[in-house]
Short mmCIF file of C-alpha atoms in Angstrom, two decimals:
data_model
loop_
_atom_site.label_atom_id
_atom_site.label_comp_id
_atom_site.label_asym_id
_atom_site.label_seq_id
_atom_site.Cartn_x
_atom_site.Cartn_y
_atom_site.Cartn_z
CA THR A 89 0.00 0.00 0.00
CA VAL A 90 1.10 3.62 -0.43
CA ASP A 91 -0.01 6.86 1.19
CA TYR A 92 1.47 10.29 1.85
CA LEU A 93 0.42 13.60 3.38
CA THR A 94 0.99 17.32 3.22
CA PRO A 95 1.86 18.76 6.68
CA VAL A 96 -0.96 18.62 9.23
CA VAL A 97 1.07 19.98 12.16
CA ASP A 98 3.89 22.53 12.32
CA ASP A 99 6.45 20.32 14.05
CA PRO A 100 8.43 18.47 11.32
CA TYR A 101 9.35 15.51 13.55
CA GLN A 102 5.73 14.97 14.57
CA PHE A 103 4.59 15.37 10.96
CA GLY A 104 6.95 12.55 9.98
CA ALA A 105 5.64 10.29 12.73
CA ILE A 106 2.00 11.00 11.80
CA ALA A 107 2.64 10.36 8.11
CA VAL A 108 4.14 6.95 8.87
CA ALA A 109 1.32 5.97 11.25
CA ASN A 110 -1.14 6.97 8.54
CA SER A 111 0.69 5.01 5.84
CA LEU A 112 0.74 1.83 7.93
CA SER A 113 -2.97 1.99 8.68
CA ASP A 114 -4.22 0.21 5.55
CA ILE A 115 -1.98 -2.76 6.36
CA TYR A 116 -3.32 -2.94 9.92
CA ALA A 117 -6.95 -2.56 8.80
CA MET A 118 -6.67 -5.83 6.85
CA GLY A 119 -5.19 -7.64 9.85
CA ALA A 120 -1.82 -7.86 8.08
CA ARG A 121 1.71 -7.46 9.44
CA PRO A 122 3.96 -4.79 7.87
CA LEU A 123 7.37 -6.05 6.74
CA PHE A 124 9.26 -3.00 5.44
CA ALA A 125 8.66 0.35 3.77
CA LEU A 126 10.02 2.89 1.30
CA ASN A 127 9.98 6.66 1.82
CA VAL A 128 7.92 8.82 -0.56
CA ILE A 129 9.03 12.46 -0.29
CA GLY A 130 8.21 15.77 -1.94
CA PHE A 131 10.46 18.65 -0.82
CA HIS A 132 12.09 21.83 -2.12
CA THR A 133 15.33 22.71 -0.36
CA LYS A 134 15.31 26.30 -1.63
CA ASP A 135 12.03 26.92 0.22
CA LEU A 136 12.82 24.99 3.41
CA SER A 137 16.06 23.91 5.03
CA ILE A 138 17.44 20.42 4.68
CA GLU A 139 17.36 20.20 8.49
CA ILE A 140 13.55 20.28 8.35
CA LEU A 141 13.57 17.35 5.93
CA ALA A 142 15.95 15.50 8.24
CA GLU A 143 13.54 15.99 11.15
CA ILE A 144 10.59 14.76 9.08
CA MET A 145 12.50 11.64 8.12
CA LYS A 146 13.70 11.08 11.70
CA GLY A 147 10.12 11.24 12.98
CA GLY A 148 9.12 8.74 10.32
CA ALA A 149 12.03 6.42 11.03
CA ASP A 150 11.33 6.41 14.77
CA LYS A 151 7.66 5.61 14.22
CA ALA A 152 8.60 2.82 11.80
CA LEU A 153 10.91 1.34 14.43
CA GLU A 154 8.04 1.50 16.94
CA ALA A 155 6.03 -0.52 14.42
CA GLY A 156 8.89 -3.02 14.19
CA ILE A 157 9.87 -2.36 10.58
CA GLU A 158 12.75 -0.79 8.66
CA ILE A 159 12.54 1.93 6.00
CA ILE A 160 14.92 0.45 3.43
CA GLY A 161 14.99 3.19 0.79
CA GLY A 162 12.66 5.49 -1.08
CA HIS A 163 12.31 8.26 -3.63
CA SER A 164 12.09 12.04 -3.51
CA VAL A 165 10.95 14.70 -5.97
CA ASP A 166 11.47 18.46 -6.03
CA ASP A 167 8.13 19.86 -4.83
CA HIS A 168 7.28 23.29 -3.42
CA GLU A 169 4.57 21.74 -1.23
CA PRO A 170 6.17 19.28 1.24
CA LYS A 171 4.81 15.74 1.18
CA TYR A 172 5.82 12.63 3.08
CA GLY A 173 4.61 9.07 3.45
CA LEU A 174 5.47 5.46 2.79
CA SER A 175 5.02 2.63 0.38
CA VAL A 176 4.52 -0.33 2.71
CA THR A 177 4.78 -4.04 2.04
CA GLY A 178 2.87 -6.30 4.43
CA LEU A 179 2.14 -9.98 4.80
CA ILE A 180 -1.08 -11.93 5.36
CA LYS A 181 -2.55 -15.19 4.13
CA PRO A 182 -5.32 -14.30 1.64
CA GLU A 183 -7.91 -16.39 3.49
CA GLU A 184 -7.13 -14.48 6.72
CA ALA A 185 -7.43 -10.97 5.29
CA ILE A 186 -10.08 -8.82 6.99
CA LEU A 187 -12.08 -6.98 4.31
CA ASN A 188 -14.39 -3.97 4.41
CA SER A 189 -17.08 -5.79 2.40
CA THR A 190 -17.97 -8.70 4.69
CA ALA A 191 -19.99 -7.12 7.51
CA ARG A 192 -23.05 -9.11 8.65
CA PRO A 193 -26.47 -8.26 10.05
CA ARG A 194 -26.48 -7.75 13.86
CA ASP A 195 -22.71 -7.07 13.99
CA VAL A 196 -21.62 -4.54 16.62
CA LEU A 197 -19.66 -1.52 15.36
CA PHE A 198 -16.53 -0.31 17.18
CA LEU A 199 -14.34 2.76 16.62
CA THR A 200 -10.81 2.85 18.05
CA LYS A 201 -9.91 6.56 17.79
CA PRO A 202 -11.91 9.75 18.41
CA LEU A 203 -13.07 12.01 15.57
CA GLY A 204 -12.30 15.68 15.01
CA VAL A 205 -8.86 15.55 13.38
CA GLY A 206 -9.87 17.50 10.27
CA ILE A 207 -11.43 20.33 12.26
CA ILE A 208 -8.45 20.67 14.62
CA THR A 209 -5.78 20.50 11.91
CA THR A 210 -7.64 23.15 9.92
CA ALA A 211 -7.62 25.31 13.05
CA ILE A 212 -3.86 24.73 13.35
CA LYS A 213 -3.35 26.08 9.83
CA ARG A 214 -5.36 29.17 10.76
CA GLY A 215 -3.59 29.76 14.06
CA MET A 216 -6.78 29.06 16.03
CA ALA A 217 -5.85 25.85 17.87
CA SER A 218 -4.70 25.87 21.47
CA ALA A 219 -1.49 24.15 22.59
CA ALA A 220 -3.59 21.52 24.35
CA ALA A 221 -5.61 20.83 21.21
CA ILE A 222 -2.44 20.51 19.13
CA GLU A 223 -0.93 18.10 21.65
CA ARG A 224 -4.07 15.96 21.76
CA VAL A 225 -4.60 15.74 17.99
CA THR A 226 -0.91 14.94 17.48
CA GLU A 227 -1.19 12.12 20.01
CA VAL A 228 -4.26 10.70 18.24
CA MET A 229 -2.81 10.91 14.73
CA SER A 230 0.57 9.43 15.66
CA LEU A 231 -0.92 6.44 17.53
CA LEU A 232 -0.35 3.27 15.53
CA ASN A 233 -3.38 1.09 14.78
CA ARG A 234 -1.14 -1.94 15.39
CA ASP A 235 -2.41 -2.95 18.83
CA ALA A 236 -6.06 -2.60 17.83
CA ALA A 237 -5.39 -4.64 14.69
CA GLU A 238 -3.69 -7.42 16.63
CA VAL A 239 -6.62 -7.64 19.05
CA MET A 240 -9.09 -7.59 16.17
CA ALA A 241 -7.31 -10.36 14.28
CA ALA A 242 -7.01 -12.52 17.39
CA THR A 243 -10.71 -12.10 18.20
CA GLY A 244 -12.00 -12.81 14.71
CA VAL A 245 -14.25 -10.08 13.29
CA SER A 246 -16.49 -9.75 10.26
CA ALA A 247 -15.07 -6.64 8.60
CA CYS A 248 -12.85 -3.61 9.13
CA THR A 249 -11.73 -0.39 7.51
CA ASP A 250 -9.67 2.55 8.74
CA VAL A 251 -11.35 5.93 9.01
CA THR A 252 -9.48 8.50 6.96
CA GLY A 253 -10.34 11.10 4.33
CA PHE A 254 -13.98 10.17 3.73
CA GLY A 255 -14.86 10.49 7.42
CA LEU A 256 -16.73 8.05 9.63
CA LEU A 257 -19.95 8.23 7.61
CA GLY A 258 -18.18 7.83 4.29
CA HIS A 259 -16.18 4.80 5.36
CA LEU A 260 -19.17 3.24 7.12
CA LEU A 261 -21.24 3.70 3.97
CA GLU A 262 -18.48 2.04 1.95
CA MET A 263 -18.68 -0.90 4.36
CA THR A 264 -22.47 -1.17 4.43
CA SER A 265 -23.01 -0.79 0.69
CA SER A 266 -20.31 -3.30 -0.25
CA SER A 267 -21.58 -5.76 2.39
CA GLY A 268 -25.26 -5.35 1.51
CA VAL A 269 -26.36 -4.45 5.04
CA GLY A 270 -27.79 -1.36 6.69
CA ALA A 271 -26.46 0.24 9.87
CA ARG A 272 -27.66 2.23 12.85
CA LEU A 273 -25.11 4.70 14.22
CA ASN A 274 -25.57 6.12 17.73
CA SER A 275 -24.19 9.65 17.51
CA ASN A 276 -23.84 10.12 21.28
CA SER A 277 -21.64 7.02 21.50
CA VAL A 278 -19.11 8.19 18.90
CA PRO A 279 -15.91 9.47 20.58
CA VAL A 280 -15.02 13.02 19.57
CA MET A 281 -12.14 15.21 20.75
CA GLN A 282 -13.62 18.03 22.83
CA ALA A 283 -11.38 20.58 21.12
CA ALA A 284 -13.08 19.82 17.79
CA ARG A 285 -16.51 20.48 19.31
CA ASP A 286 -15.27 23.72 20.87
CA LEU A 287 -13.72 24.93 17.62
CA ILE A 288 -16.73 24.20 15.41
CA GLU A 289 -18.99 25.99 17.91
CA LEU A 290 -16.64 28.97 17.95
CA ASP A 291 -16.15 29.27 14.20
CA THR A 292 -17.50 27.01 11.47
CA SER A 293 -14.64 28.12 9.19
CA THR A 294 -12.56 25.45 10.95
CA VAL A 295 -14.59 22.81 9.08
CA PRO A 296 -12.45 21.71 6.10
CA SER A 297 -13.99 21.67 2.65
CA GLY A 298 -13.36 17.93 2.45
CA THR A 299 -15.61 17.40 5.46
CA ARG A 300 -18.45 19.36 3.86
CA ASN A 301 -17.97 17.41 0.63
CA ASN A 302 -18.13 14.16 2.61
CA LEU A 303 -21.45 15.13 4.16
CA ASP A 304 -22.89 16.06 0.77
CA TYR A 305 -21.69 12.77 -0.70
CA VAL A 306 -23.40 10.54 1.89
CA ALA A 307 -26.58 12.63 2.21
CA ALA A 308 -28.74 10.45 -0.06
CA LEU A 309 -28.09 7.29 1.96
CA VAL A 310 -27.91 8.61 5.53
CA ASP A 311 -31.10 9.23 7.54
CA PHE A 312 -30.43 11.65 10.40
CA ASP A 313 -32.71 11.97 13.41
CA PRO A 314 -33.99 15.59 13.44
CA ALA A 315 -32.40 16.05 16.88
CA ILE A 316 -28.91 15.81 15.35
CA ASP A 317 -27.81 19.31 14.39
CA GLU A 318 -25.59 20.42 11.52
CA GLN A 319 -22.46 20.63 13.64
CA GLU A 320 -22.83 17.03 14.80
CA ARG A 321 -23.44 15.88 11.24
CA LEU A 322 -20.25 17.60 10.11
CA ILE A 323 -18.25 15.96 12.90
CA LEU A 324 -19.51 12.52 11.82
CA ALA A 325 -18.34 13.34 8.27
CA ASP A 326 -15.09 15.02 9.33
CA ALA A 327 -12.13 14.07 7.12
CA GLN A 328 -9.61 12.25 9.31
CA THR A 329 -5.86 11.84 9.02
CA SER A 330 -4.50 8.62 10.54
CA GLY A 331 -7.90 7.81 12.05
CA GLY A 332 -8.90 4.71 13.97
CA LEU A 333 -10.24 1.36 12.89
CA LEU A 334 -13.96 0.89 12.24
CA ILE A 335 -14.65 -2.73 13.15
CA SER A 336 -17.77 -4.80 12.47
CA CYS A 337 -17.80 -7.59 15.05
CA PRO A 338 -20.17 -10.56 15.53
CA PRO A 339 -22.37 -9.86 18.59
CA GLU A 340 -21.21 -12.97 20.45
CA LYS A 341 -17.60 -11.72 20.28
CA ALA A 342 -18.28 -8.03 21.00
CA GLY A 343 -17.69 -8.21 24.75
CA ARG A 344 -14.36 -9.97 24.33
CA LEU A 345 -13.23 -7.56 21.62
CA GLU A 346 -14.13 -4.54 23.74
CA GLU A 347 -12.34 -5.89 26.81
CA ASN A 348 -9.19 -6.81 24.91
CA LEU A 349 -9.05 -3.49 23.07
CA ARG A 350 -9.09 -1.68 26.40
CA LYS A 351 -6.44 -3.97 27.84
CA ALA A 352 -4.21 -3.14 24.87
CA GLY A 353 -3.92 0.42 26.20
CA ALA A 354 -4.15 3.90 24.66
CA ILE A 355 -7.09 2.79 22.53
CA THR A 356 -10.59 4.22 22.44
CA ALA A 357 -12.79 1.12 22.35
CA ALA A 358 -16.19 2.66 21.70
CA ARG A 359 -19.33 0.78 20.66
CA ILE A 360 -20.93 3.17 18.22
CA GLY A 361 -23.75 1.21 16.61
CA VAL A 362 -24.88 -1.99 14.95
CA MET A 363 -25.39 -3.47 11.54
CA LYS A 364 -29.09 -4.01 10.87
CA THR A 365 -30.72 -6.25 8.29
CA GLU A 366 -29.71 -6.89 4.72
CA ASP A 367 -29.95 -3.72 2.63
CA GLU A 368 -28.71 -3.53 -0.94
CA ASP A 369 -28.11 0.22 -0.69
CA GLY A 370 -26.41 0.03 2.72
CA ARG A 371 -28.47 2.86 4.22
CA ILE A 372 -27.32 4.33 7.52
CA GLU A 373 -29.66 5.52 10.26
CA VAL A 374 -28.10 8.05 12.66
CA THR A 375 -29.77 8.40 16.07
CA PRO A 376 -28.85 10.50 19.13
#
């Protein structure tokens, strides 16, 4: 798999770590084990110092070592807008791969990281985010999905995807429509960083255009309870960077999955809804 980012935080070391965590996420979402990676870099040394690039790469290398892999090479291009990420090679037996298209009716839905990344990182770009908000969103984005993936694979689940640019609703709709089941999402159960709520209440300009596009995209197949206001709808569609895993788990295994996710540490193990009956369109009902 391959993925790369433009900067989402100001600190180059932390940007490197976040980019690597994000790049590894697709491997983890399938229940696979990463083996090694290659750097993918866009940078212009006449705009920014080579020391900044060194810090980006150091942050990435340290995060890769945390994941237990080596970065064995890579490629760079001259680019005025900095970009960094990885091409990752992972390993899994095909029959053991966890797909996003195999959810089943009555499955319990879990989310392993809180939402709000897109709103907070937009606020960072506009100089509106507090130091505490920056620290929290950096912690969330740089957290590897490795531990959650290991627990998920050991438990045995129906389906999984990572929540990234299309937001929670977009990735859930991808799962429901490809699996042929509907879903009920409980909005109050979805973990959200408080700073994101505070920022969107203060100034809706912190909502990225990608988030608004996400909400427009899913509108035809998502039925919102009238009690859920526009701000909450935007949060559920917020475009994430290095988001958590969205797991569809058989109901008889849900308790064990939840317990083991929490034991794994530093993971938000939130039950956020259920898969309903078979539904060719994969419609999503969102309740308070």
